[in-house]
PDB file as gemmi writes it, atoms N, CA and C in Angstrom:
CRYST1    1.000    1.000    1.000  90.00  90.00  90.00 P 1                      
ATOM      1  N   MET A   1      49.073  14.687 -13.930  1.00  0.00           N  
ATOM      2  CA  MET A   1      48.331  15.343 -12.870  1.00  0.00           C  
ATOM      3  C   MET A   1      47.154  14.449 -12.469  1.00  0.00           C  
ATOM      4  N   PRO A   2      46.975  14.141 -11.167  1.00  0.00           N  
ATOM      5  CA  PRO A   2      45.880  13.254 -10.741  1.00  0.00           C  
ATOM      6  C   PRO A   2      44.520  13.946 -10.890  1.00  0.00           C  
ATOM      7  N   LYS A   3      43.525  13.120 -11.187  1.00  0.00           N  
ATOM      8  CA  LYS A   3      42.155  13.624 -11.311  1.00  0.00           C  
ATOM      9  C   LYS A   3      41.592  13.957  -9.936  1.00  0.00           C  
ATOM     10  N   PRO A   4      40.857  15.065  -9.809  1.00  0.00           N  
ATOM     11  CA  PRO A   4      40.210  15.332  -8.519  1.00  0.00           C  
ATOM     12  C   PRO A   4      39.098  14.326  -8.274  1.00  0.00           C  
ATOM     13  N   THR A   5      38.939  13.943  -7.043  1.00  0.00           N  
ATOM     14  CA  THR A   5      37.882  12.996  -6.705  1.00  0.00           C  
ATOM     15  C   THR A   5      36.643  13.748  -6.251  1.00  0.00           C  
ATOM     16  N   ALA A   6      35.502  13.133  -6.461  1.00  0.00           N  
ATOM     17  CA  ALA A   6      34.235  13.747  -6.055  1.00  0.00           C  
ATOM     18  C   ALA A   6      34.126  13.731  -4.536  1.00  0.00           C  
ATOM     19  N   PRO A   7      33.559  14.773  -3.949  1.00  0.00           N  
ATOM     20  CA  PRO A   7      33.349  14.775  -2.497  1.00  0.00           C  
ATOM     21  C   PRO A   7      32.403  13.648  -2.091  1.00  0.00           C  
ATOM     22  N   ALA A   8      32.498  13.233  -0.840  1.00  0.00           N  
ATOM     23  CA  ALA A   8      31.664  12.129  -0.349  1.00  0.00           C  
ATOM     24  C   ALA A   8      30.185  12.425  -0.531  1.00  0.00           C  
ATOM     25  N   SER A   9      29.773  13.682  -0.358  1.00  0.00           N  
ATOM     26  CA  SER A   9      28.355  14.015  -0.504  1.00  0.00           C  
ATOM     27  C   SER A   9      27.895  13.813  -1.940  1.00  0.00           C  
ATOM     28  N   ALA A  10      28.754  14.071  -2.911  1.00  0.00           N  
ATOM     29  CA  ALA A  10      28.382  13.865  -4.306  1.00  0.00           C  
ATOM     30  C   ALA A  10      28.217  12.376  -4.588  1.00  0.00           C  
ATOM     31  N   ALA A  11      29.063  11.546  -3.998  1.00  0.00           N  
ATOM     32  CA  ALA A  11      28.957  10.109  -4.198  1.00  0.00           C  
ATOM     33  C   ALA A  11      27.661   9.577  -3.600  1.00  0.00           C  
ATOM     34  N   ALA A  12      27.239  10.135  -2.493  1.00  0.00           N  
ATOM     35  CA  ALA A  12      26.003   9.682  -1.843  1.00  0.00           C  
ATOM     36  C   ALA A  12      24.788  10.029  -2.690  1.00  0.00           C  
ATOM     37  N   ASN A  13      24.878  11.054  -3.529  1.00  0.00           N  
ATOM     38  CA  ASN A  13      23.749  11.469  -4.354  1.00  0.00           C  
ATOM     39  C   ASN A  13      23.553  10.616  -5.596  1.00  0.00           C  
ATOM     40  N   THR A  14      24.415   9.616  -5.816  1.00  0.00           N  
ATOM     41  CA  THR A  14      24.276   8.788  -7.002  1.00  0.00           C  
ATOM     42  C   THR A  14      23.154   7.772  -6.857  1.00  0.00           C  
ATOM     43  N   GLN A  15      22.748   7.467  -5.641  1.00  0.00           N  
ATOM     44  CA  GLN A  15      21.650   6.525  -5.436  1.00  0.00           C  
ATOM     45  C   GLN A  15      20.324   7.274  -5.533  1.00  0.00           C  
ATOM     46  N   PRO A  16      19.285   6.620  -6.081  1.00  0.00           N  
ATOM     47  CA  PRO A  16      17.999   7.306  -6.195  1.00  0.00           C  
ATOM     48  C   PRO A  16      17.403   7.620  -4.823  1.00  0.00           C  
ATOM     49  N   ARG A  17      16.742   8.762  -4.734  1.00  0.00           N  
ATOM     50  CA  ARG A  17      16.070   9.151  -3.488  1.00  0.00           C  
ATOM     51  C   ARG A  17      14.789   8.361  -3.333  1.00  0.00           C  
ATOM     52  N   PRO A  18      14.386   8.092  -2.105  1.00  0.00           N  
ATOM     53  CA  PRO A  18      13.077   7.468  -1.905  1.00  0.00           C  
ATOM     54  C   PRO A  18      11.989   8.386  -2.448  1.00  0.00           C  
ATOM     55  N   ARG A  19      10.925   7.814  -2.989  1.00  0.00           N  
ATOM     56  CA  ARG A  19       9.824   8.603  -3.538  1.00  0.00           C  
ATOM     57  C   ARG A  19       8.518   8.082  -2.967  1.00  0.00           C  
ATOM     58  N   ILE A  20       7.657   8.993  -2.577  1.00  0.00           N  
ATOM     59  CA  ILE A  20       6.343   8.636  -2.057  1.00  0.00           C  
ATOM     60  C   ILE A  20       5.320   9.567  -2.690  1.00  0.00           C  
ATOM     61  N   ALA A  21       4.194   9.029  -3.100  1.00  0.00           N  
ATOM     62  CA  ALA A  21       3.132   9.831  -3.711  1.00  0.00           C  
ATOM     63  C   ALA A  21       2.503  10.740  -2.666  1.00  0.00           C  
ATOM     64  N   SER A  22       2.192  11.959  -3.060  1.00  0.00           N  
ATOM     65  CA  SER A  22       1.568  12.895  -2.123  1.00  0.00           C  
ATOM     66  C   SER A  22       0.230  12.361  -1.618  1.00  0.00           C  
ATOM     67  N   GLU A  23      -0.476  11.622  -2.451  1.00  0.00           N  
ATOM     68  CA  GLU A  23      -1.762  11.032  -2.040  1.00  0.00           C  
ATOM     69  C   GLU A  23      -1.579  10.074  -0.872  1.00  0.00           C  
ATOM     70  N   GLU A  24      -0.447   9.367  -0.872  1.00  0.00           N  
ATOM     71  CA  GLU A  24      -0.166   8.438   0.216  1.00  0.00           C  
ATOM     72  C   GLU A  24       0.108   9.189   1.521  1.00  0.00           C  
ATOM     73  N   LEU A  25       0.793  10.320   1.415  1.00  0.00           N  
ATOM     74  CA  LEU A  25       1.054  11.138   2.602  1.00  0.00           C  
ATOM     75  C   LEU A  25      -0.220  11.801   3.123  1.00  0.00           C  
ATOM     76  N   LEU A  26      -0.983  12.401   2.215  1.00  0.00           N  
ATOM     77  CA  LEU A  26      -2.148  13.190   2.613  1.00  0.00           C  
ATOM     78  C   LEU A  26      -3.369  12.335   2.974  1.00  0.00           C  
ATOM     79  N   ARG A  27      -3.475  11.144   2.384  1.00  0.00           N  
ATOM     80  CA  ARG A  27      -4.579  10.200   2.672  1.00  0.00           C  
ATOM     81  C   ARG A  27      -5.950  10.859   2.587  1.00  0.00           C  
ATOM     82  N   GLY A  28      -6.176  11.624   1.514  1.00  0.00           N  
ATOM     83  CA  GLY A  28      -7.472  12.242   1.303  1.00  0.00           C  
ATOM     84  C   GLY A  28      -7.657  13.583   1.987  1.00  0.00           C  
ATOM     85  N   ASN A  29      -6.702  14.007   2.790  1.00  0.00           N  
ATOM     86  CA  ASN A  29      -6.784  15.309   3.460  1.00  0.00           C  
ATOM     87  C   ASN A  29      -6.141  16.369   2.578  1.00  0.00           C  
ATOM     88  N   SER A  30      -6.461  17.626   2.835  1.00  0.00           N  
ATOM     89  CA  SER A  30      -5.854  18.713   2.068  1.00  0.00           C  
ATOM     90  C   SER A  30      -4.619  19.278   2.770  1.00  0.00           C  
ATOM     91  N   ALA A  31      -4.341  18.813   3.985  1.00  0.00           N  
ATOM     92  CA  ALA A  31      -3.173  19.303   4.728  1.00  0.00           C  
ATOM     93  C   ALA A  31      -2.738  18.261   5.752  1.00  0.00           C  
ATOM     94  N   LEU A  32      -1.466  18.357   6.147  1.00  0.00           N  
ATOM     95  CA  LEU A  32      -0.956  17.513   7.220  1.00  0.00           C  
ATOM     96  C   LEU A  32       0.165  18.244   7.925  1.00  0.00           C  
ATOM     97  N   GLU A  33       0.403  17.882   9.174  1.00  0.00           N  
ATOM     98  CA  GLU A  33       1.494  18.456   9.951  1.00  0.00           C  
ATOM     99  C   GLU A  33       2.673  17.507   9.919  1.00  0.00           C  
ATOM    100  N   ILE A  34       3.857  18.090   9.790  1.00  0.00           N  
ATOM    101  CA  ILE A  34       5.107  17.332   9.805  1.00  0.00           C  
ATOM    102  C   ILE A  34       5.943  17.873  10.950  1.00  0.00           C  
ATOM    103  N   GLU A  35       6.407  16.996  11.815  1.00  0.00           N  
ATOM    104  CA  GLU A  35       7.294  17.419  12.892  1.00  0.00           C  
ATOM    105  C   GLU A  35       8.722  17.073  12.494  1.00  0.00           C  
ATOM    106  N   HIS A  36       9.609  18.073  12.617  1.00  0.00           N  
ATOM    107  CA  HIS A  36      11.009  17.890  12.247  1.00  0.00           C  
ATOM    108  C   HIS A  36      11.871  18.717  13.187  1.00  0.00           C  
ATOM    109  N   ALA A  37      12.793  18.070  13.867  1.00  0.00           N  
ATOM    110  CA  ALA A  37      13.750  18.739  14.771  1.00  0.00           C  
ATOM    111  C   ALA A  37      13.035  19.624  15.782  1.00  0.00           C  
ATOM    112  N   GLY A  38      11.928  19.130  16.319  1.00  0.00           N  
ATOM    113  CA  GLY A  38      11.198  19.866  17.342  1.00  0.00           C  
ATOM    114  C   GLY A  38      10.330  20.998  16.814  1.00  0.00           C  
ATOM    115  N   GLN A  39      10.280  21.159  15.493  1.00  0.00           N  
ATOM    116  CA  GLN A  39       9.460  22.196  14.863  1.00  0.00           C  
ATOM    117  C   GLN A  39       8.298  21.542  14.122  1.00  0.00           C  
ATOM    118  N   ARG A  40       7.179  22.253  14.043  1.00  0.00           N  
ATOM    119  CA  ARG A  40       6.009  21.753  13.337  1.00  0.00           C  
ATOM    120  C   ARG A  40       5.836  22.517  12.026  1.00  0.00           C  
ATOM    121  N   TYR A  41       5.646  21.782  10.954  1.00  0.00           N  
ATOM    122  CA  TYR A  41       5.453  22.348   9.620  1.00  0.00           C  
ATOM    123  C   TYR A  41       4.087  21.911   9.105  1.00  0.00           C  
ATOM    124  N   LEU A  42       3.512  22.721   8.209  1.00  0.00           N  
ATOM    125  CA  LEU A  42       2.230  22.409   7.599  1.00  0.00           C  
ATOM    126  C   LEU A  42       2.444  22.200   6.112  1.00  0.00           C  
ATOM    127  N   LEU A  43       2.073  21.027   5.623  1.00  0.00           N  
ATOM    128  CA  LEU A  43       2.103  20.725   4.195  1.00  0.00           C  
ATOM    129  C   LEU A  43       0.665  20.753   3.721  1.00  0.00           C  
ATOM    130  N   ARG A  44       0.368  21.625   2.750  1.00  0.00           N  
ATOM    131  CA  ARG A  44      -1.010  21.711   2.283  1.00  0.00           C  
ATOM    132  C   ARG A  44      -1.072  21.791   0.770  1.00  0.00           C  
ATOM    133  N   VAL A  45      -2.238  21.426   0.238  1.00  0.00           N  
ATOM    134  CA  VAL A  45      -2.507  21.478  -1.194  1.00  0.00           C  
ATOM    135  C   VAL A  45      -3.282  22.762  -1.471  1.00  0.00           C  
ATOM    136  N   THR A  46      -2.830  23.521  -2.460  1.00  0.00           N  
ATOM    137  CA  THR A  46      -3.506  24.758  -2.821  1.00  0.00           C  
ATOM    138  C   THR A  46      -4.681  24.480  -3.763  1.00  0.00           C  
ATOM    139  N   ARG A  47      -5.465  25.527  -4.038  1.00  0.00           N  
ATOM    140  CA  ARG A  47      -6.575  25.395  -4.998  1.00  0.00           C  
ATOM    141  C   ARG A  47      -6.067  25.048  -6.384  1.00  0.00           C  
ATOM    142  N   GLU A  48      -4.810  25.414  -6.677  1.00  0.00           N  
ATOM    143  CA  GLU A  48      -4.207  25.102  -7.975  1.00  0.00           C  
ATOM    144  C   GLU A  48      -3.531  23.731  -7.987  1.00  0.00           C  
ATOM    145  N   ASN A  49      -3.766  22.957  -6.911  1.00  0.00           N  
ATOM    146  CA  ASN A  49      -3.226  21.600  -6.749  1.00  0.00           C  
ATOM    147  C   ASN A  49      -1.699  21.583  -6.666  1.00  0.00           C  
ATOM    148  N   LYS A  50      -1.128  22.612  -6.031  1.00  0.00           N  
ATOM    149  CA  LYS A  50       0.302  22.651  -5.756  1.00  0.00           C  
ATOM    150  C   LYS A  50       0.516  22.426  -4.273  1.00  0.00           C  
ATOM    151  N   LEU A  51       1.725  22.018  -3.909  1.00  0.00           N  
ATOM    152  CA  LEU A  51       2.051  21.787  -2.503  1.00  0.00           C  
ATOM    153  C   LEU A  51       2.794  22.978  -1.924  1.00  0.00           C  
ATOM    154  N   ILE A  52       2.420  23.352  -0.707  1.00  0.00           N  
ATOM    155  CA  ILE A  52       3.074  24.428   0.026  1.00  0.00           C  
ATOM    156  C   ILE A  52       3.484  23.885   1.394  1.00  0.00           C  
ATOM    157  N   LEU A  53       4.743  24.099   1.767  1.00  0.00           N  
ATOM    158  CA  LEU A  53       5.245  23.711   3.089  1.00  0.00           C  
ATOM    159  C   LEU A  53       5.562  24.990   3.848  1.00  0.00           C  
ATOM    160  N   THR A  54       4.893  25.197   4.990  1.00  0.00           N  
ATOM    161  CA  THR A  54       5.129  26.387   5.800  1.00  0.00           C  
ATOM    162  C   THR A  54       5.461  25.972   7.213  1.00  0.00           C  
ATOM    163  N   LYS A  55       6.123  26.889   7.922  1.00  0.00           N  
ATOM    164  CA  LYS A  55       6.502  26.649   9.312  1.00  0.00           C  
ATOM    165  C   LYS A  55       5.424  27.176  10.224  1.00  0.00           C  
TER     166      LYS A  55                                                      
END                                                                             
């Protein structure tokens, strides 16, 4: 019986994802706007130093 092959999307996930430090994105600010597919999102740092992404 032949072995099932992994889907193409699974093969694409074998390479490491790009990584960027949040400090590099925020550049000393506590929030920034991200535009994606015509929508605006807000990425902000909470008082507990966690990241929140909202629409």
